[in-house]
Amino acid sequence: MKVLVTVTLKKDVLDPQGKVVRQTLKNMGYNEIENVRQGKYFEIGLNVNDKNKAEKIVQEICNKLLVNTIIENYTINYKE
Amino acid sequence: MKSSVIVFPGSNCDRDIAVALEKFQIKNQMVWHDEINLPKSDLVVLPGGFSYGDYLRTGAIASKSKIINDVIKHGKNGGLILGICNGFQILIEIGLLPGVLLRNKKLRFLSKNVFLKVINIKNNFCSEYIKKDIIQLPIAHNEGNYFGNNNLIQKLEDNNLIAFKYCDKQGLIEENSNPNGSSNNIAGILNKEKNILGMMPHPERLIDPLLSGEDGSILFKSLLKS
């Protein structure tokens, strides 16, 4: 099973990298860009067939290592 | 007094802190992150550097090292723990100190001397700063922007758990003297029991009157009195 985890900064957390990317895009002439928030993306190969078990493991690793839940949100997608 | 300095792949201030500890007759041992048992210590130091190349988040990978279980036990039993720079980031990732260290507000790596006001002297790390509470120490970091929600910052202020704040030469704590955007100019914090200190500035770099000055020495002298 393949698991895709996307980690994004929470709404109120300052994202200086995203700001710089947005400014650069503006400098390049893309005036339509309103804002950019930069995040992280993980592709995880999982040796588990049972979806419930997979969910339990992925939730755990997100909370324990992949995500700092004080400042970050995450979404999980499972692909068979 | 006995100390252990934990060395991670990518630590680079481990030798400096060892020299500082030994200068003040603290019997120090270097401990590799992969060890399981912490030697008997009064003080554990997590040194500055770039453990694991700052992969994932600063301090995140180091916070899961094998030795950390014993470091947590040491802290919970009241043992002293000092985290400097990357060590502070690791303490936060372990969860021994609250909040989070974000990237510097202006996105630049900062390497310079800053003025600090010692806010809390009633702890084992800072007692000797009673004689001098405006000091100058170097910072060298990319992620030192201390952030916490309003509740947390208020709690730190109310319980007097902020050890150091960035200030100007006169000791004035204001936006202009804040190098990295930290909430309330916070440069170092203590846990509730005040046996754990995390700080971004480097006291181990100011221990020699000929080379640098001794504003860092005071911290080690305080430890000796603890």
mmCIF file of C-alpha atoms in Angstrom:
data_model
loop_
_atom_site.group_PDB
_atom_site.id
_atom_site.type_symbol
_atom_site.label_atom_id
_atom_site.label_comp_id
_atom_site.label_asym_id
_atom_site.label_seq_id
_atom_site.Cartn_x
_atom_site.Cartn_y
_atom_site.Cartn_z
ATOM 1 C CA MET A 1 0.000 0.000 0.000
ATOM 2 C CA LYS A 2 1.169 3.489 -0.785
ATOM 3 C CA VAL A 3 0.417 6.338 1.560
ATOM 4 C CA LEU A 4 0.699 9.999 0.627
ATOM 5 C CA VAL A 5 1.037 12.501 3.449
ATOM 6 C CA THR A 6 0.857 16.236 2.851
ATOM 7 C CA VAL A 7 2.000 18.534 5.626
ATOM 8 C CA THR A 8 1.050 22.199 5.604
ATOM 9 C CA LEU A 9 1.614 25.064 7.993
ATOM 10 C CA LYS A 10 -1.404 26.116 10.040
ATOM 11 C CA LYS A 11 -3.184 29.244 8.957
ATOM 12 C CA ASP A 12 -1.707 31.636 11.507
ATOM 13 C CA VAL A 13 1.880 30.434 11.312
ATOM 14 C CA LEU A 14 4.231 32.723 9.447
ATOM 15 C CA ASP A 15 5.622 31.110 6.281
ATOM 16 C CA PRO A 16 8.573 33.238 5.168
ATOM 17 C CA GLN A 17 9.532 30.771 2.404
ATOM 18 C CA GLY A 18 6.059 30.917 0.908
ATOM 19 C CA LYS A 19 6.186 34.711 1.094
ATOM 20 C CA VAL A 20 9.476 34.830 -0.796
ATOM 21 C CA VAL A 21 8.177 32.427 -3.445
ATOM 22 C CA ARG A 22 5.091 34.602 -3.868
ATOM 23 C CA GLN A 23 7.186 37.752 -4.166
ATOM 24 C CA THR A 24 9.452 36.095 -6.737
ATOM 25 C CA LEU A 25 6.466 34.992 -8.793
ATOM 26 C CA LYS A 26 5.196 38.557 -8.686
ATOM 27 C CA ASN A 27 8.585 39.813 -9.823
ATOM 28 C CA MET A 28 8.352 37.358 -12.714
ATOM 29 C CA GLY A 29 5.138 39.030 -13.769
ATOM 30 C CA TYR A 30 2.566 36.702 -12.240
ATOM 31 C CA ASN A 31 0.467 39.388 -10.623
ATOM 32 C CA GLU A 32 -2.473 37.019 -10.230
ATOM 33 C CA ILE A 33 -0.758 35.105 -7.420
ATOM 34 C CA GLU A 34 -2.415 36.098 -4.165
ATOM 35 C CA ASN A 35 -0.496 33.943 -1.763
ATOM 36 C CA VAL A 36 1.755 30.888 -1.540
ATOM 37 C CA ARG A 37 2.106 28.523 1.395
ATOM 38 C CA GLN A 38 4.927 26.005 1.237
ATOM 39 C CA GLY A 39 4.551 22.528 2.710
ATOM 40 C CA LYS A 40 6.004 19.013 2.724
ATOM 41 C CA TYR A 41 4.981 15.835 0.992
ATOM 42 C CA PHE A 42 5.802 12.232 1.926
ATOM 43 C CA GLU A 43 5.329 9.107 -0.176
ATOM 44 C CA ILE A 44 5.352 6.120 2.127
ATOM 45 C CA GLY A 45 5.418 2.491 1.055
ATOM 46 C CA LEU A 46 3.627 0.350 3.622
ATOM 47 C CA ASN A 47 3.841 -3.411 3.925
ATOM 48 C CA VAL A 48 0.275 -3.740 5.268
ATOM 49 C CA ASN A 49 -2.917 -4.810 3.509
ATOM 50 C CA ASP A 50 -5.454 -4.049 6.204
ATOM 51 C CA LYS A 51 -6.620 -0.434 5.851
ATOM 52 C CA ASN A 52 -7.472 -0.053 9.554
ATOM 53 C CA LYS A 53 -4.050 -1.201 10.575
ATOM 54 C CA ALA A 54 -2.430 1.102 8.015
ATOM 55 C CA GLU A 55 -4.432 4.056 9.283
ATOM 56 C CA LYS A 56 -3.347 3.382 12.833
ATOM 57 C CA ILE A 57 0.324 3.223 11.883
ATOM 58 C CA VAL A 58 0.249 6.315 9.673
ATOM 59 C CA GLN A 59 -1.599 8.394 12.273
ATOM 60 C CA GLU A 60 1.021 7.367 14.784
ATOM 61 C CA ILE A 61 4.051 8.231 12.653
ATOM 62 C CA CYS A 62 2.487 11.550 11.688
ATOM 63 C CA ASN A 63 1.983 12.537 15.307
ATOM 64 C CA LYS A 64 5.273 11.141 16.544
ATOM 65 C CA LEU A 65 7.666 12.274 13.821
ATOM 66 C CA LEU A 66 6.479 13.572 10.475
ATOM 67 C CA VAL A 67 4.361 16.458 11.738
ATOM 68 C CA ASN A 68 4.828 19.072 14.411
ATOM 69 C CA THR A 69 1.165 19.399 15.300
ATOM 70 C CA ILE A 70 1.729 22.691 17.092
ATOM 71 C CA ILE A 71 2.323 24.484 13.797
ATOM 72 C CA GLU A 72 1.413 21.992 11.078
ATOM 73 C CA ASN A 73 -1.695 20.256 9.701
ATOM 74 C CA TYR A 74 -1.631 17.097 7.601
ATOM 75 C CA THR A 75 -3.777 15.118 5.219
ATOM 76 C CA ILE A 76 -3.399 11.427 4.408
ATOM 77 C CA ASN A 77 -4.286 9.637 1.177
ATOM 78 C CA TYR A 78 -4.210 5.863 0.820
ATOM 79 C CA LYS A 79 -3.561 4.176 -2.518
ATOM 80 C CA GLU A 80 -4.050 0.425 -2.839
ATOM 81 C CA MET B 1 29.925 17.851 39.317
ATOM 82 C CA LYS B 2 29.629 15.372 36.430
ATOM 83 C CA SER B 3 28.301 16.117 32.993
ATOM 84 C CA SER B 4 27.513 14.283 29.762
ATOM 85 C CA VAL B 5 27.546 15.948 26.364
ATOM 86 C CA ILE B 6 25.410 14.053 23.862
ATOM 87 C CA VAL B 7 26.996 13.961 20.413
ATOM 88 C CA PHE B 8 24.805 13.553 17.324
ATOM 89 C CA PRO B 9 25.894 13.237 13.705
ATOM 90 C CA GLY B 10 26.186 16.886 12.707
ATOM 91 C CA SER B 11 26.813 18.333 16.191
ATOM 92 C CA ASN B 12 29.552 20.938 15.893
ATOM 93 C CA CYS B 13 29.659 22.741 19.237
ATOM 94 C CA ASP B 14 30.210 19.569 21.243
ATOM 95 C CA ARG B 15 33.932 20.179 21.663
ATOM 96 C CA ASP B 16 33.426 23.830 22.618
ATOM 97 C CA ILE B 17 30.992 22.960 25.379
ATOM 98 C CA ALA B 18 33.290 20.176 26.618
ATOM 99 C CA VAL B 19 36.188 22.656 26.854
ATOM 100 C CA ALA B 20 33.952 25.081 28.737
ATOM 101 C CA LEU B 21 32.716 22.453 31.203
ATOM 102 C CA GLU B 22 36.233 21.208 31.879
ATOM 103 C CA LYS B 23 37.505 24.736 32.372
ATOM 104 C CA PHE B 24 35.121 24.998 35.295
ATOM 105 C CA GLN B 25 36.185 21.622 36.708
ATOM 106 C CA ILE B 26 33.025 19.862 35.654
ATOM 107 C CA LYS B 27 33.997 16.270 34.930
ATOM 108 C CA ASN B 28 32.680 15.697 31.435
ATOM 109 C CA GLN B 29 32.039 12.668 29.278
ATOM 110 C CA MET B 30 31.092 12.634 25.597
ATOM 111 C CA VAL B 31 28.179 10.294 24.890
ATOM 112 C CA TRP B 32 27.360 9.105 21.367
ATOM 113 C CA HIS B 33 23.642 9.338 20.479
ATOM 114 C CA ASP B 34 23.462 5.610 19.790
ATOM 115 C CA GLU B 35 24.263 4.634 23.388
ATOM 116 C CA ILE B 36 21.410 3.309 25.477
ATOM 117 C CA ASN B 37 22.658 4.125 28.966
ATOM 118 C CA LEU B 38 23.456 7.588 30.147
ATOM 119 C CA PRO B 39 26.523 7.637 32.442
ATOM 120 C CA LYS B 40 25.854 8.942 35.919
ATOM 121 C CA SER B 41 25.545 12.703 35.439
ATOM 122 C CA ASP B 42 24.387 15.783 37.269
ATOM 123 C CA LEU B 43 24.110 17.693 34.014
ATOM 124 C CA VAL B 44 23.304 16.610 30.471
ATOM 125 C CA VAL B 45 24.141 18.978 27.623
ATOM 126 C CA LEU B 46 22.641 18.832 24.155
ATOM 127 C CA PRO B 47 25.141 20.840 22.106
ATOM 128 C CA GLY B 48 24.750 23.178 19.157
ATOM 129 C CA GLY B 49 25.191 22.159 15.564
ATOM 130 C CA PHE B 50 23.142 20.735 12.747
ATOM 131 C CA SER B 51 22.157 17.265 13.882
ATOM 132 C CA TYR B 52 21.201 15.119 10.895
ATOM 133 C CA GLY B 53 21.673 18.106 8.602
ATOM 134 C CA ASP B 54 18.460 19.646 9.967
ATOM 135 C CA TYR B 55 16.484 17.059 7.976
ATOM 136 C CA LEU B 56 12.686 17.042 8.415
ATOM 137 C CA ARG B 57 12.685 19.757 11.100
ATOM 138 C CA THR B 58 15.605 21.026 13.166
ATOM 139 C CA GLY B 59 16.171 18.605 16.017
ATOM 140 C CA ALA B 60 13.376 16.232 14.936
ATOM 141 C CA ILE B 61 15.538 13.231 14.041
ATOM 142 C CA ALA B 62 17.918 13.690 16.972
ATOM 143 C CA SER B 63 14.943 13.768 19.348
ATOM 144 C CA LYS B 64 14.289 10.108 18.499
ATOM 145 C CA SER B 65 17.847 8.909 19.238
ATOM 146 C CA LYS B 66 18.372 5.888 21.471
ATOM 147 C CA ILE B 67 20.020 7.865 24.269
ATOM 148 C CA ILE B 68 17.051 10.246 24.514
ATOM 149 C CA ASN B 69 14.975 7.849 26.641
ATOM 150 C CA ASP B 70 17.609 8.104 29.352
ATOM 151 C CA VAL B 71 17.880 11.865 28.888
ATOM 152 C CA ILE B 72 14.119 12.173 29.461
ATOM 153 C CA LYS B 73 14.379 10.000 32.579
ATOM 154 C CA HIS B 74 17.265 12.139 33.836
ATOM 155 C CA GLY B 75 15.153 15.270 33.368
ATOM 156 C CA LYS B 76 12.042 13.802 34.977
ATOM 157 C CA ASN B 77 14.143 12.830 38.006
ATOM 158 C CA GLY B 78 15.194 16.439 38.420
ATOM 159 C CA GLY B 79 18.602 16.170 36.727
ATOM 160 C CA LEU B 80 19.879 19.278 34.987
ATOM 161 C CA ILE B 81 19.614 19.511 31.203
ATOM 162 C CA LEU B 82 21.040 22.332 29.115
ATOM 163 C CA GLY B 83 20.207 22.615 25.419
ATOM 164 C CA ILE B 84 22.108 25.194 23.414
ATOM 165 C CA CYS B 85 20.996 26.250 19.934
ATOM 166 C CA ASN B 86 20.372 22.935 18.118
ATOM 167 C CA GLY B 87 20.181 21.431 21.609
ATOM 168 C CA PHE B 88 17.281 23.803 22.387
ATOM 169 C CA GLN B 89 15.596 22.723 19.156
ATOM 170 C CA ILE B 90 16.043 19.069 20.166
ATOM 171 C CA LEU B 91 14.595 19.685 23.667
ATOM 172 C CA ILE B 92 11.517 21.195 22.040
ATOM 173 C CA GLU B 93 11.148 18.281 19.631
ATOM 174 C CA ILE B 94 11.464 15.842 22.551
ATOM 175 C CA GLY B 95 8.727 17.767 24.315
ATOM 176 C CA LEU B 96 10.772 18.604 27.409
ATOM 177 C CA LEU B 97 10.234 22.293 26.648
ATOM 178 C CA PRO B 98 7.069 23.813 25.144
ATOM 179 C CA GLY B 99 6.589 25.856 21.980
ATOM 180 C CA VAL B 100 8.372 25.667 18.674
ATOM 181 C CA LEU B 101 11.386 27.258 16.959
ATOM 182 C CA LEU B 102 10.536 28.601 13.524
ATOM 183 C CA ARG B 103 12.755 29.892 10.791
ATOM 184 C CA ASN B 104 14.173 33.358 11.485
ATOM 185 C CA LYS B 105 11.681 36.007 10.505
ATOM 186 C CA LYS B 106 13.938 37.560 7.867
ATOM 187 C CA LEU B 107 14.988 34.147 6.492
ATOM 188 C CA ARG B 108 18.679 34.801 7.076
ATOM 189 C CA PHE B 109 21.093 32.647 8.963
ATOM 190 C CA LEU B 110 22.170 34.886 11.848
ATOM 191 C CA SER B 111 25.705 34.820 13.161
ATOM 192 C CA LYS B 112 26.453 37.755 15.423
ATOM 193 C CA ASN B 113 26.698 38.962 18.984
ATOM 194 C CA VAL B 114 23.469 39.995 20.650
ATOM 195 C CA PHE B 115 22.607 41.613 23.957
ATOM 196 C CA LEU B 116 20.538 39.603 26.384
ATOM 197 C CA LYS B 117 18.685 40.459 29.556
ATOM 198 C CA VAL B 118 18.727 37.736 32.163
ATOM 199 C CA ILE B 119 15.086 37.566 33.213
ATOM 200 C CA ASN B 120 15.135 34.763 35.762
ATOM 201 C CA ILE B 121 18.107 34.331 38.067
ATOM 202 C CA LYS B 122 16.355 31.975 40.476
ATOM 203 C CA ASN B 123 17.506 28.757 38.830
ATOM 204 C CA ASN B 124 20.596 26.575 38.742
ATOM 205 C CA PHE B 125 21.811 27.966 35.424
ATOM 206 C CA CYS B 126 21.577 31.709 36.008
ATOM 207 C CA SER B 127 22.024 32.434 39.733
ATOM 208 C CA GLU B 128 25.390 34.168 39.284
ATOM 209 C CA TYR B 129 23.923 36.624 36.785
ATOM 210 C CA ILE B 130 22.684 38.491 39.833
ATOM 211 C CA LYS B 131 25.886 40.549 39.467
ATOM 212 C CA LYS B 132 25.377 41.266 35.774
ATOM 213 C CA ASP B 133 22.016 40.932 34.101
ATOM 214 C CA ILE B 134 22.707 42.546 30.724
ATOM 215 C CA ILE B 135 25.124 40.356 28.815
ATOM 216 C CA GLN B 136 26.381 39.791 25.306
ATOM 217 C CA LEU B 137 26.531 36.343 23.721
ATOM 218 C CA PRO B 138 26.821 35.125 20.135
ATOM 219 C CA ILE B 139 23.944 33.578 18.223
ATOM 220 C CA ALA B 140 24.404 31.390 15.127
ATOM 221 C CA HIS B 141 21.167 29.939 13.851
ATOM 222 C CA ASN B 142 18.605 29.753 11.093
ATOM 223 C CA GLU B 143 15.664 28.498 13.169
ATOM 224 C CA GLY B 144 15.614 30.494 16.384
ATOM 225 C CA ASN B 145 12.305 32.272 16.078
ATOM 226 C CA TYR B 146 10.579 31.105 19.258
ATOM 227 C CA PHE B 147 6.855 30.808 18.768
ATOM 228 C CA GLY B 148 4.016 29.828 21.034
ATOM 229 C CA ASN B 149 0.320 30.638 21.169
ATOM 230 C CA ASN B 150 -0.742 33.529 23.394
ATOM 231 C CA ASN B 151 -1.679 31.162 26.199
ATOM 232 C CA LEU B 152 1.750 29.585 26.292
ATOM 233 C CA ILE B 153 3.637 32.875 26.127
ATOM 234 C CA GLN B 154 1.463 34.273 28.912
ATOM 235 C CA LYS B 155 2.090 31.152 30.993
ATOM 236 C CA LEU B 156 5.850 31.474 30.494
ATOM 237 C CA GLU B 157 5.707 35.131 31.543
ATOM 238 C CA ASP B 158 3.417 34.546 34.543
ATOM 239 C CA ASN B 159 5.444 31.627 35.876
ATOM 240 C CA ASN B 160 8.757 33.384 35.286
ATOM 241 C CA LEU B 161 10.016 30.637 32.983
ATOM 242 C CA ILE B 162 11.783 32.920 30.521
ATOM 243 C CA ALA B 163 15.504 32.857 31.273
ATOM 244 C CA PHE B 164 16.794 35.257 28.616
ATOM 245 C CA LYS B 165 15.319 37.897 26.325
ATOM 246 C CA TYR B 166 16.986 39.736 23.467
ATOM 247 C CA CYS B 167 17.538 43.372 24.364
ATOM 248 C CA ASP B 168 19.642 46.365 23.396
ATOM 249 C CA LYS B 169 22.823 47.634 25.029
ATOM 250 C CA GLN B 170 20.832 49.382 27.750
ATOM 251 C CA GLY B 171 18.729 46.328 28.453
ATOM 252 C CA LEU B 172 15.657 47.647 26.671
ATOM 253 C CA ILE B 173 13.528 44.802 25.350
ATOM 254 C CA GLU B 174 11.873 45.942 22.139
ATOM 255 C CA GLU B 175 11.199 44.984 18.546
ATOM 256 C CA ASN B 176 14.438 46.585 17.304
ATOM 257 C CA SER B 177 16.531 44.369 19.533
ATOM 258 C CA ASN B 178 14.790 41.186 18.401
ATOM 259 C CA PRO B 179 17.088 39.487 15.871
ATOM 260 C CA ASN B 180 14.870 36.621 14.734
ATOM 261 C CA GLY B 181 11.245 37.496 15.411
ATOM 262 C CA SER B 182 10.825 35.459 18.620
ATOM 263 C CA SER B 183 7.606 36.001 20.588
ATOM 264 C CA ASN B 184 8.266 38.528 23.392
ATOM 265 C CA ASN B 185 11.996 38.564 22.427
ATOM 266 C CA ILE B 186 12.455 35.148 24.021
ATOM 267 C CA ALA B 187 16.007 33.757 23.742
ATOM 268 C CA GLY B 188 15.857 31.003 26.360
ATOM 269 C CA ILE B 189 13.238 29.249 28.473
ATOM 270 C CA LEU B 190 13.039 26.943 31.479
ATOM 271 C CA ASN B 191 10.668 24.070 32.192
ATOM 272 C CA LYS B 192 8.260 24.363 35.087
ATOM 273 C CA GLU B 193 10.642 22.691 37.543
ATOM 274 C CA LYS B 194 13.516 24.899 36.283
ATOM 275 C CA ASN B 195 15.940 21.988 35.880
ATOM 276 C CA ILE B 196 15.869 22.208 32.075
ATOM 277 C CA LEU B 197 17.100 25.237 30.145
ATOM 278 C CA GLY B 198 16.974 25.717 26.389
ATOM 279 C CA MET B 199 18.635 28.746 24.825
ATOM 280 C CA MET B 200 19.591 29.893 21.342
ATOM 281 C CA PRO B 201 22.716 31.954 22.289
ATOM 282 C CA HIS B 202 26.043 30.208 22.900
ATOM 283 C CA PRO B 203 27.463 30.692 26.423
ATOM 284 C CA GLU B 204 30.257 28.175 25.722
ATOM 285 C CA ARG B 205 31.804 30.627 23.258
ATOM 286 C CA LEU B 206 32.407 33.318 25.866
ATOM 287 C CA ILE B 207 34.521 31.764 28.546
ATOM 288 C CA ASP B 208 37.907 33.345 27.951
ATOM 289 C CA PRO B 209 38.746 36.928 28.936
ATOM 290 C CA LEU B 210 41.527 37.107 26.350
ATOM 291 C CA LEU B 211 39.582 35.805 23.375
ATOM 292 C CA SER B 212 36.027 36.801 23.887
ATOM 293 C CA GLY B 213 34.860 37.865 27.294
ATOM 294 C CA GLU B 214 33.293 35.985 30.141
ATOM 295 C CA ASP B 215 29.583 36.558 29.922
ATOM 296 C CA GLY B 216 29.239 32.839 29.213
ATOM 297 C CA SER B 217 31.458 31.836 32.144
ATOM 298 C CA ILE B 218 28.833 33.129 34.552
ATOM 299 C CA LEU B 219 26.444 30.393 33.482
ATOM 300 C CA PHE B 220 28.995 27.681 34.239
ATOM 301 C CA LYS B 221 29.863 29.320 37.572
ATOM 302 C CA SER B 222 26.157 29.251 38.404
ATOM 303 C CA LEU B 223 26.027 25.525 37.601
ATOM 304 C CA LEU B 224 28.912 24.897 39.971
ATOM 305 C CA LYS B 225 26.988 26.532 42.795
ATOM 306 C CA SER B 226 23.887 24.452 42.113
#
